mmCIF file of C-alpha atoms in Angstrom:
data_model
loop_
_atom_site.group_PDB
_atom_site.id
_atom_site.type_symbol
_atom_site.label_atom_id
_atom_site.label_comp_id
_atom_site.label_asym_id
_atom_site.label_seq_id
_atom_site.Cartn_x
_atom_site.Cartn_y
_atom_site.Cartn_z
ATOM 1 C CA MET A 1 -75.947 -131.868 54.221
ATOM 2 C CA ARG A 2 -78.457 -129.118 54.960
ATOM 3 C CA GLN A 3 -78.589 -130.090 58.627
ATOM 4 C CA ALA A 4 -74.805 -129.875 58.914
ATOM 5 C CA GLU A 5 -74.853 -126.507 57.167
ATOM 6 C CA GLU A 6 -77.524 -125.165 59.497
ATOM 7 C CA GLN A 7 -75.530 -126.340 62.511
ATOM 8 C CA ALA A 8 -72.495 -124.456 61.211
ATOM 9 C CA ARG A 9 -74.516 -121.226 61.139
ATOM 10 C CA LEU A 10 -74.398 -119.597 64.556
ATOM 11 C CA TYR A 11 -77.221 -117.125 63.950
ATOM 12 C CA PRO A 12 -80.165 -116.964 61.521
ATOM 13 C CA SER A 13 -78.611 -113.967 59.767
ATOM 14 C CA ASP A 14 -75.439 -115.928 58.900
ATOM 15 C CA LEU A 15 -74.981 -116.753 55.232
ATOM 16 C CA THR A 16 -75.556 -120.228 53.900
ATOM 17 C CA ASP A 17 -72.936 -121.785 51.648
ATOM 18 C CA ALA A 18 -75.017 -120.957 48.580
ATOM 19 C CA GLN A 19 -75.475 -117.333 49.643
ATOM 20 C CA TRP A 20 -71.777 -116.948 50.355
ATOM 21 C CA GLN A 21 -70.932 -118.275 46.896
ATOM 22 C CA VAL A 22 -73.079 -115.454 45.494
ATOM 23 C CA ILE A 23 -71.348 -112.719 47.523
ATOM 24 C CA ALA A 24 -67.733 -113.934 47.713
ATOM 25 C CA PRO A 25 -66.656 -113.154 44.104
ATOM 26 C CA HIS A 26 -67.478 -109.467 44.596
ATOM 27 C CA LEU A 27 -65.382 -108.880 47.725
ATOM 28 C CA PRO A 28 -61.736 -107.769 47.435
ATOM 29 C CA PRO A 29 -59.357 -110.741 47.466
ATOM 30 C CA GLU A 30 -56.233 -110.997 49.560
ATOM 31 C CA VAL A 31 -53.291 -109.397 47.738
ATOM 32 C CA PRO A 32 -50.003 -111.262 48.334
ATOM 33 C CA GLY A 33 -47.179 -109.042 49.522
ATOM 34 C CA ARG A 34 -49.379 -106.039 50.278
ATOM 35 C CA ARG A 35 -48.404 -103.629 53.022
ATOM 36 C CA GLY A 36 -50.055 -103.647 56.394
ATOM 37 C CA ARG A 37 -51.169 -106.304 58.804
ATOM 38 C CA PRO A 38 -52.030 -109.650 57.175
ATOM 39 C CA ARG A 39 -55.671 -110.687 57.118
ATOM 40 C CA THR A 40 -56.471 -112.935 60.080
ATOM 41 C CA TRP A 41 -60.279 -113.204 59.853
ATOM 42 C CA PRO A 42 -62.120 -114.839 56.918
ATOM 43 C CA LEU A 43 -64.244 -112.441 54.908
ATOM 44 C CA ARG A 44 -67.258 -114.695 55.387
ATOM 45 C CA VAL A 45 -67.123 -114.217 59.155
ATOM 46 C CA ILE A 46 -66.741 -110.463 58.691
ATOM 47 C CA THR A 47 -69.745 -110.405 56.344
ATOM 48 C CA ASP A 48 -71.814 -112.488 58.765
ATOM 49 C CA ALA A 49 -71.004 -110.039 61.567
ATOM 50 C CA ILE A 50 -72.107 -107.045 59.487
ATOM 51 C CA LEU A 51 -75.342 -108.774 58.468
ATOM 52 C CA TYR A 52 -75.998 -109.757 62.096
ATOM 53 C CA LEU A 53 -75.623 -106.186 63.287
ATOM 54 C CA ASP A 54 -77.805 -104.906 60.434
ATOM 55 C CA ARG A 55 -80.563 -107.438 61.125
ATOM 56 C CA ALA A 56 -80.459 -107.448 64.929
ATOM 57 C CA GLY A 57 -79.972 -103.697 65.302
ATOM 58 C CA CYS A 58 -77.444 -103.888 68.120
ATOM 59 C CA ALA A 59 -74.595 -101.450 68.710
ATOM 60 C CA TRP A 60 -71.141 -102.236 67.361
ATOM 61 C CA ARG A 61 -69.781 -102.896 70.846
ATOM 62 C CA TYR A 62 -72.579 -105.424 71.456
ATOM 63 C CA LEU A 63 -71.513 -107.815 68.707
ATOM 64 C CA PRO A 64 -71.450 -111.381 70.107
ATOM 65 C CA SER A 65 -68.081 -112.842 70.960
ATOM 66 C CA ASP A 66 -68.608 -115.494 68.257
ATOM 67 C CA TYR A 67 -67.674 -112.826 65.733
ATOM 68 C CA PRO A 68 -64.385 -110.939 65.343
ATOM 69 C CA PRO A 69 -63.753 -107.871 67.543
ATOM 70 C CA TRP A 70 -66.162 -105.090 66.750
ATOM 71 C CA ARG A 71 -63.372 -102.687 65.782
ATOM 72 C CA THR A 72 -62.200 -105.163 63.140
ATOM 73 C CA VAL A 73 -65.713 -105.623 61.772
ATOM 74 C CA TYR A 74 -66.356 -101.887 61.713
ATOM 75 C CA GLY A 75 -63.030 -101.341 59.942
ATOM 76 C CA TYR A 76 -64.146 -103.593 57.084
ATOM 77 C CA PHE A 77 -67.621 -102.022 57.094
ATOM 78 C CA ALA A 78 -66.203 -98.502 56.773
ATOM 79 C CA ALA A 79 -63.590 -99.510 54.189
ATOM 80 C CA TRP A 80 -66.129 -101.241 51.933
ATOM 81 C CA ARG A 81 -68.495 -98.312 52.385
ATOM 82 C CA ASP A 82 -65.908 -95.751 51.323
ATOM 83 C CA ASP A 83 -63.982 -97.551 48.574
ATOM 84 C CA GLY A 84 -67.062 -98.568 46.578
ATOM 85 C CA THR A 85 -66.894 -102.297 47.332
ATOM 86 C CA LEU A 86 -70.351 -102.364 48.901
ATOM 87 C CA ALA A 87 -71.934 -100.383 46.058
ATOM 88 C CA ALA A 88 -70.309 -102.637 43.454
ATOM 89 C CA LEU A 89 -71.488 -105.744 45.321
ATOM 90 C CA HIS A 90 -75.033 -104.420 45.524
ATOM 91 C CA ASP A 91 -75.166 -103.442 41.837
ATOM 92 C CA ALA A 92 -73.736 -106.783 40.719
ATOM 93 C CA LEU A 93 -76.320 -108.755 42.701
ATOM 94 C CA ARG A 94 -79.114 -106.540 41.388
ATOM 95 C CA ALA A 95 -78.050 -107.268 37.812
ATOM 96 C CA GLN A 96 -78.031 -111.001 38.579
ATOM 97 C CA VAL A 97 -81.498 -110.876 40.147
ATOM 98 C CA ARG A 98 -82.851 -108.995 37.158
ATOM 99 C CA ALA A 99 -81.236 -111.472 34.756
ATOM 100 C CA ALA A 100 -82.726 -114.382 36.699
ATOM 101 C CA ALA A 101 -86.149 -112.756 36.301
ATOM 102 C CA GLY A 102 -85.656 -112.450 32.547
ATOM 103 C CA ARG A 103 -85.011 -108.710 32.569
ATOM 104 C CA GLY A 104 -82.140 -106.666 31.239
ATOM 105 C CA ALA A 105 -79.282 -105.744 33.542
ATOM 106 C CA GLY A 106 -80.088 -102.037 33.269
ATOM 107 C CA PRO A 107 -83.640 -100.801 33.989
ATOM 108 C CA THR A 108 -85.353 -98.197 31.837
ATOM 109 C CA ALA A 109 -87.924 -97.016 34.406
ATOM 110 C CA ALA A 110 -87.800 -96.150 38.081
ATOM 111 C CA ILE A 111 -90.070 -95.199 40.964
ATOM 112 C CA ILE A 112 -89.089 -92.650 43.600
ATOM 113 C CA ASP A 113 -90.395 -92.024 47.099
ATOM 114 C CA SER A 114 -89.166 -91.032 50.555
ATOM 115 C CA GLN A 115 -89.501 -92.222 54.133
ATOM 116 C CA SER A 116 -88.750 -90.411 57.375
ATOM 117 C CA VAL A 117 -87.214 -92.352 60.279
ATOM 118 C CA ARG A 118 -86.539 -91.260 63.820
ATOM 119 C CA ALA A 119 -82.951 -90.529 64.773
ATOM 120 C CA ALA A 120 -81.241 -91.877 67.877
ATOM 121 C CA ASP A 121 -79.159 -89.732 70.190
ATOM 122 C CA THR A 122 -76.045 -90.829 68.278
ATOM 123 C CA VAL A 123 -77.130 -88.754 65.268
ATOM 124 C CA PRO A 124 -75.700 -85.220 65.525
ATOM 125 C CA ARG A 125 -78.175 -82.375 65.746
ATOM 126 C CA ALA A 126 -76.806 -80.805 62.567
ATOM 127 C CA GLY A 127 -77.695 -83.921 60.559
ATOM 128 C CA ARG A 128 -81.302 -84.303 61.659
ATOM 129 C CA GLY A 129 -84.501 -82.327 61.180
ATOM 130 C CA TRP A 130 -88.221 -82.211 61.921
ATOM 131 C CA ASP A 131 -90.706 -83.646 59.431
ATOM 132 C CA ASN A 132 -93.882 -81.789 60.300
ATOM 133 C CA ALA A 133 -96.087 -83.961 58.079
ATOM 134 C CA LYS A 134 -94.993 -87.247 59.700
ATOM 135 C CA LYS A 135 -94.161 -85.738 63.115
ATOM 136 C CA VAL A 136 -90.719 -87.310 62.994
ATOM 137 C CA ASN A 137 -87.469 -85.864 64.298
ATOM 138 C CA GLY A 138 -84.722 -87.599 62.378
ATOM 139 C CA ARG A 139 -83.570 -88.260 58.859
ATOM 140 C CA LYS A 140 -85.289 -88.935 55.565
ATOM 141 C CA ARG A 141 -84.220 -91.531 53.022
ATOM 142 C CA HIS A 142 -85.068 -90.875 49.391
ATOM 143 C CA ILE A 143 -84.926 -93.984 47.225
ATOM 144 C CA ALA A 144 -85.361 -94.942 43.587
ATOM 145 C CA VAL A 145 -86.309 -98.521 42.727
ATOM 146 C CA ASP A 146 -86.926 -100.445 39.538
ATOM 147 C CA ALA A 147 -90.163 -102.199 38.576
ATOM 148 C CA MET A 148 -89.162 -105.202 40.706
ATOM 149 C CA GLY A 149 -88.588 -103.043 43.783
ATOM 150 C CA LEU A 150 -84.811 -103.420 43.690
ATOM 151 C CA LEU A 151 -82.865 -100.402 44.901
ATOM 152 C CA LEU A 152 -81.285 -98.187 42.245
ATOM 153 C CA ALA A 153 -80.242 -95.109 44.222
ATOM 154 C CA VAL A 154 -80.564 -93.727 47.745
ATOM 155 C CA VAL A 155 -79.947 -90.318 49.314
ATOM 156 C CA ILE A 156 -80.029 -89.587 53.052
ATOM 157 C CA THR A 157 -81.042 -86.102 54.211
ATOM 158 C CA ALA A 158 -82.444 -84.452 57.297
ATOM 159 C CA ALA A 159 -86.149 -85.164 57.739
ATOM 160 C CA SER A 160 -86.887 -81.447 57.314
ATOM 161 C CA VAL A 161 -85.805 -81.557 53.652
ATOM 162 C CA GLN A 162 -88.792 -81.483 51.295
ATOM 163 C CA ASP A 163 -89.307 -84.448 48.996
ATOM 164 C CA ARG A 164 -88.850 -82.320 45.862
ATOM 165 C CA ASP A 165 -85.536 -80.974 47.153
ATOM 166 C CA GLY A 166 -84.270 -84.410 48.128
ATOM 167 C CA ALA A 167 -85.321 -85.814 44.753
ATOM 168 C CA ARG A 168 -82.866 -83.607 42.857
ATOM 169 C CA PRO A 169 -79.684 -85.332 44.129
ATOM 170 C CA LEU A 170 -81.574 -88.636 44.010
ATOM 171 C CA LEU A 171 -82.283 -88.251 40.291
ATOM 172 C CA TRP A 172 -78.690 -87.163 39.716
ATOM 173 C CA ASN A 173 -77.395 -90.305 41.448
ATOM 174 C CA LEU A 174 -79.916 -92.370 39.507
ATOM 175 C CA HIS A 175 -78.705 -90.825 36.249
ATOM 176 C CA ARG A 176 -75.093 -91.650 37.066
ATOM 177 C CA ALA A 177 -75.835 -95.220 38.208
ATOM 178 C CA SER A 178 -78.455 -96.211 35.610
ATOM 179 C CA ARG A 179 -77.952 -94.374 32.356
ATOM 180 C CA ARG A 180 -80.790 -96.226 30.633
ATOM 181 C CA VAL A 181 -83.541 -94.947 32.928
ATOM 182 C CA ARG A 182 -85.808 -92.664 30.913
ATOM 183 C CA LEU A 183 -89.113 -92.802 32.819
ATOM 184 C CA VAL A 184 -89.629 -92.013 36.502
ATOM 185 C CA TRP A 185 -92.914 -92.459 38.355
ATOM 186 C CA ALA A 186 -93.677 -90.329 41.421
ATOM 187 C CA ASP A 187 -96.638 -89.120 43.456
ATOM 188 C CA ALA A 188 -98.162 -85.651 43.501
ATOM 189 C CA VAL A 189 -95.673 -84.395 46.118
ATOM 190 C CA TYR A 190 -93.002 -84.268 43.403
ATOM 191 C CA ALA A 191 -95.039 -82.151 40.986
ATOM 192 C CA GLY A 192 -93.603 -78.802 39.953
ATOM 193 C CA LYS A 193 -90.105 -77.753 38.951
ATOM 194 C CA LEU A 194 -88.707 -81.243 39.436
ATOM 195 C CA ALA A 195 -89.971 -82.219 35.988
ATOM 196 C CA ALA A 196 -87.635 -79.676 34.373
ATOM 197 C CA TRP A 197 -84.712 -81.005 36.403
ATOM 198 C CA ALA A 198 -85.552 -84.543 35.308
ATOM 199 C CA ALA A 199 -85.792 -83.416 31.681
ATOM 200 C CA SER A 200 -82.296 -81.967 31.873
ATOM 201 C CA LEU A 201 -81.133 -85.484 32.774
ATOM 202 C CA LYS A 202 -83.075 -86.929 29.816
ATOM 203 C CA MET A 203 -85.710 -88.416 32.115
ATOM 204 C CA SER A 204 -89.468 -88.062 31.896
ATOM 205 C CA LEU A 205 -91.138 -87.536 35.277
ATOM 206 C CA GLN A 206 -94.657 -88.955 35.325
ATOM 207 C CA ILE A 207 -96.810 -87.875 38.257
ATOM 208 C CA ILE A 208 -99.401 -90.429 39.357
ATOM 209 C CA ALA A 209 -102.068 -88.452 41.184
ATOM 210 C CA ARG A 210 -105.546 -89.356 42.353
ATOM 211 C CA ARG A 211 -108.279 -87.567 40.443
ATOM 212 C CA ASN A 212 -110.725 -88.048 43.330
ATOM 213 C CA PRO A 213 -108.928 -88.151 46.695
ATOM 214 C CA HIS A 214 -112.118 -89.196 48.556
ATOM 215 C CA ALA A 215 -112.877 -92.317 46.549
ATOM 216 C CA PHE A 216 -111.142 -95.573 45.763
ATOM 217 C CA GLU A 217 -109.391 -95.511 42.430
ATOM 218 C CA VAL A 218 -107.126 -98.006 40.683
ATOM 219 C CA LEU A 219 -103.990 -96.094 39.758
ATOM 220 C CA PRO A 220 -101.873 -97.018 36.743
ATOM 221 C CA ARG A 221 -98.602 -98.806 37.319
ATOM 222 C CA ARG A 222 -99.067 -99.624 41.001
ATOM 223 C CA TRP A 223 -95.944 -97.644 41.916
ATOM 224 C CA ALA A 224 -96.971 -97.199 45.567
ATOM 225 C CA VAL A 225 -97.099 -100.945 46.148
ATOM 226 C CA VAL A 226 -93.660 -101.453 44.603
ATOM 227 C CA VAL A 227 -91.788 -98.770 46.515
ATOM 228 C CA GLU A 228 -93.584 -99.361 49.824
ATOM 229 C CA ARG A 229 -92.688 -103.031 49.545
ATOM 230 C CA THR A 230 -89.036 -102.000 49.224
ATOM 231 C CA PHE A 231 -89.329 -99.916 52.390
ATOM 232 C CA ALA A 232 -90.820 -102.976 54.104
ATOM 233 C CA TRP A 233 -87.874 -105.122 52.965
ATOM 234 C CA ILE A 234 -85.434 -102.573 54.330
ATOM 235 C CA SER A 235 -87.303 -102.206 57.629
ATOM 236 C CA LYS A 236 -86.984 -105.921 58.371
ATOM 237 C CA HIS A 237 -83.439 -105.032 59.407
ATOM 238 C CA ARG A 238 -83.675 -103.335 62.780
ATOM 239 C CA ARG A 239 -80.610 -101.192 62.237
ATOM 240 C CA THR A 240 -82.585 -99.351 59.528
ATOM 241 C CA VAL A 241 -85.858 -98.928 61.436
ATOM 242 C CA ARG A 242 -84.272 -96.034 63.311
ATOM 243 C CA ASP A 243 -81.210 -94.069 62.270
ATOM 244 C CA TYR A 244 -78.324 -94.724 64.659
ATOM 245 C CA GLU A 245 -75.506 -93.595 62.380
ATOM 246 C CA ARG A 246 -73.389 -90.504 62.862
ATOM 247 C CA LEU A 247 -72.700 -90.341 59.132
ATOM 248 C CA PRO A 248 -75.494 -90.420 56.523
ATOM 249 C CA ALA A 249 -73.211 -92.635 54.428
ATOM 250 C CA SER A 250 -73.326 -95.285 57.157
ATOM 251 C CA HIS A 251 -77.128 -95.342 57.137
ATOM 252 C CA GLU A 252 -77.024 -95.667 53.353
ATOM 253 C CA ALA A 253 -74.600 -98.575 53.767
ATOM 254 C CA MET A 254 -76.972 -100.306 56.196
ATOM 255 C CA ILE A 255 -79.730 -100.023 53.591
ATOM 256 C CA LEU A 256 -77.459 -101.493 50.922
ATOM 257 C CA TRP A 257 -76.516 -104.406 53.195
ATOM 258 C CA ALA A 258 -80.203 -105.091 53.814
ATOM 259 C CA MET A 259 -80.785 -105.314 50.061
ATOM 260 C CA VAL A 260 -77.643 -107.430 49.602
ATOM 261 C CA ALA A 261 -79.002 -109.962 52.115
ATOM 262 C CA LEU A 262 -82.348 -110.016 50.306
ATOM 263 C CA MET A 263 -80.843 -110.496 46.849
ATOM 264 C CA ALA A 264 -78.330 -113.125 47.995
ATOM 265 C CA SER A 265 -81.198 -115.094 49.492
ATOM 266 C CA ARG A 266 -83.093 -114.899 46.220
ATOM 267 C CA LEU A 267 -80.146 -115.935 44.096
ATOM 268 C CA ALA A 268 -79.362 -118.881 46.383
ATOM 269 C CA GLN A 269 -82.852 -120.331 46.122
ATOM 270 C CA PRO A 270 -83.341 -123.410 43.912
ATOM 271 C CA ALA A 271 -84.219 -122.434 40.364
ATOM 272 C CA HIS A 272 -86.597 -125.369 39.819
ATOM 273 C CA LEU A 273 -90.090 -124.228 40.748
ATOM 274 C CA SER A 274 -92.754 -126.574 39.455
ATOM 275 C CA ASN A 275 -95.301 -125.312 36.951
ATOM 276 C CA THR A 276 -98.043 -126.263 39.384
ATOM 277 C CA HIS A 277 -96.725 -123.853 42.037
ATOM 278 C CA LEU A 278 -96.305 -121.109 39.448
ATOM 279 C CA ALA A 279 -99.838 -121.637 38.169
ATOM 280 C CA CYS A 280 -101.276 -121.615 41.692
ATOM 281 C CA ARG A 281 -99.444 -118.393 42.501
ATOM 282 C CA LEU A 282 -100.630 -116.675 39.351
ATOM 283 C CA THR A 283 -104.253 -117.824 39.589
ATOM 284 C CA SER A 284 -104.836 -117.663 43.331
ATOM 285 C CA GLY A 285 -104.510 -113.884 43.480
ATOM 286 C CA LEU A 286 -103.247 -114.153 47.038
ATOM 287 C CA PRO A 287 -100.410 -112.076 48.486
ATOM 288 C CA ASP A 288 -97.211 -113.807 49.534
ATOM 289 C CA GLN A 289 -98.341 -114.656 53.065
ATOM 290 C CA GLY A 290 -101.723 -115.807 51.845
ATOM 291 C CA PHE A 291 -100.093 -117.934 49.194
ATOM 292 C CA CYS A 292 -97.796 -119.600 51.722
ATOM 293 C CA ARG A 293 -100.798 -120.275 53.962
ATOM 294 C CA PHE A 294 -102.643 -121.695 50.960
ATOM 295 C CA VAL A 295 -99.755 -124.066 50.210
ATOM 296 C CA ARG A 296 -99.518 -125.209 53.842
ATOM 297 C CA VAL A 297 -103.252 -125.939 53.993
ATOM 298 C CA SER A 298 -103.088 -127.840 50.704
ATOM 299 C CA ARG A 299 -100.161 -129.937 51.918
ATOM 300 C CA CYS A 300 -101.940 -130.743 55.179
ATOM 301 C CA ALA A 301 -105.061 -131.761 53.290
ATOM 302 C CA SER A 302 -103.017 -133.968 50.966
ATOM 303 C CA ALA A 303 -101.244 -135.602 53.893
ATOM 304 C CA ALA A 304 -104.544 -136.252 55.666
ATOM 305 C CA SER A 305 -106.108 -137.824 52.572
ATOM 306 C CA ALA A 306 -103.027 -139.996 52.034
#
């Protein structure tokens, strides 16, 4: 069964049957008798084309001929971006991932940070800026994530916008999307008047700063690891490594699609993990790659002894 399913997938970014079952209920169904041209392409093929472009990083006109025409795919991409379908899909999958991890649907704490990315020549000059600290000419994405690293809110600005200034609309979007968030962790860059702005939204901004910048120090609530891991997840999709979008909303949509692919993959995984694997992962203290290497070595040793 799995071999037949893999053969049906044209590209590695295409959804498996299990992943499609996770996403399909949250896409708009076909409405009988609606005005306009009838739908001729399945939504699964449209979704696969968007995920391919997001992962491969190609231009819209370079979509492979195995997918629908690029104008059709972009039409769905823009429509779902503008009518809230993509945001609703992303939020629904996030709630499911949190529930599967034994957490409540709505988080109570968040972590904020920013990342500057270079802009391609397709980004208009009015929408880009120069980040002198990172030496980047492009845009800056400000994100808020929960304790699991799942995206809660994102704001796209020019790279010249200071982190404190970009955090104001970010916290406002976070307040609208996640009303239960009361605690926000941030680094020392966000210290200052932002705390008063957060308090007006009934949020407490907690600055995690190093007391001795020249020495190693274990910081509370390893916020940097969580949010940097989210940036790493997003950057696996080449369309997000550099900003190619004319509209900031399109770059935000590419980030949301990257997280949708991640969460759909998680939700489609088998739920039965043995206690032995869980115990090894908790006691080994290895990161994900080290843990996978540890499992491979153990399996090889077991096979050799058998």
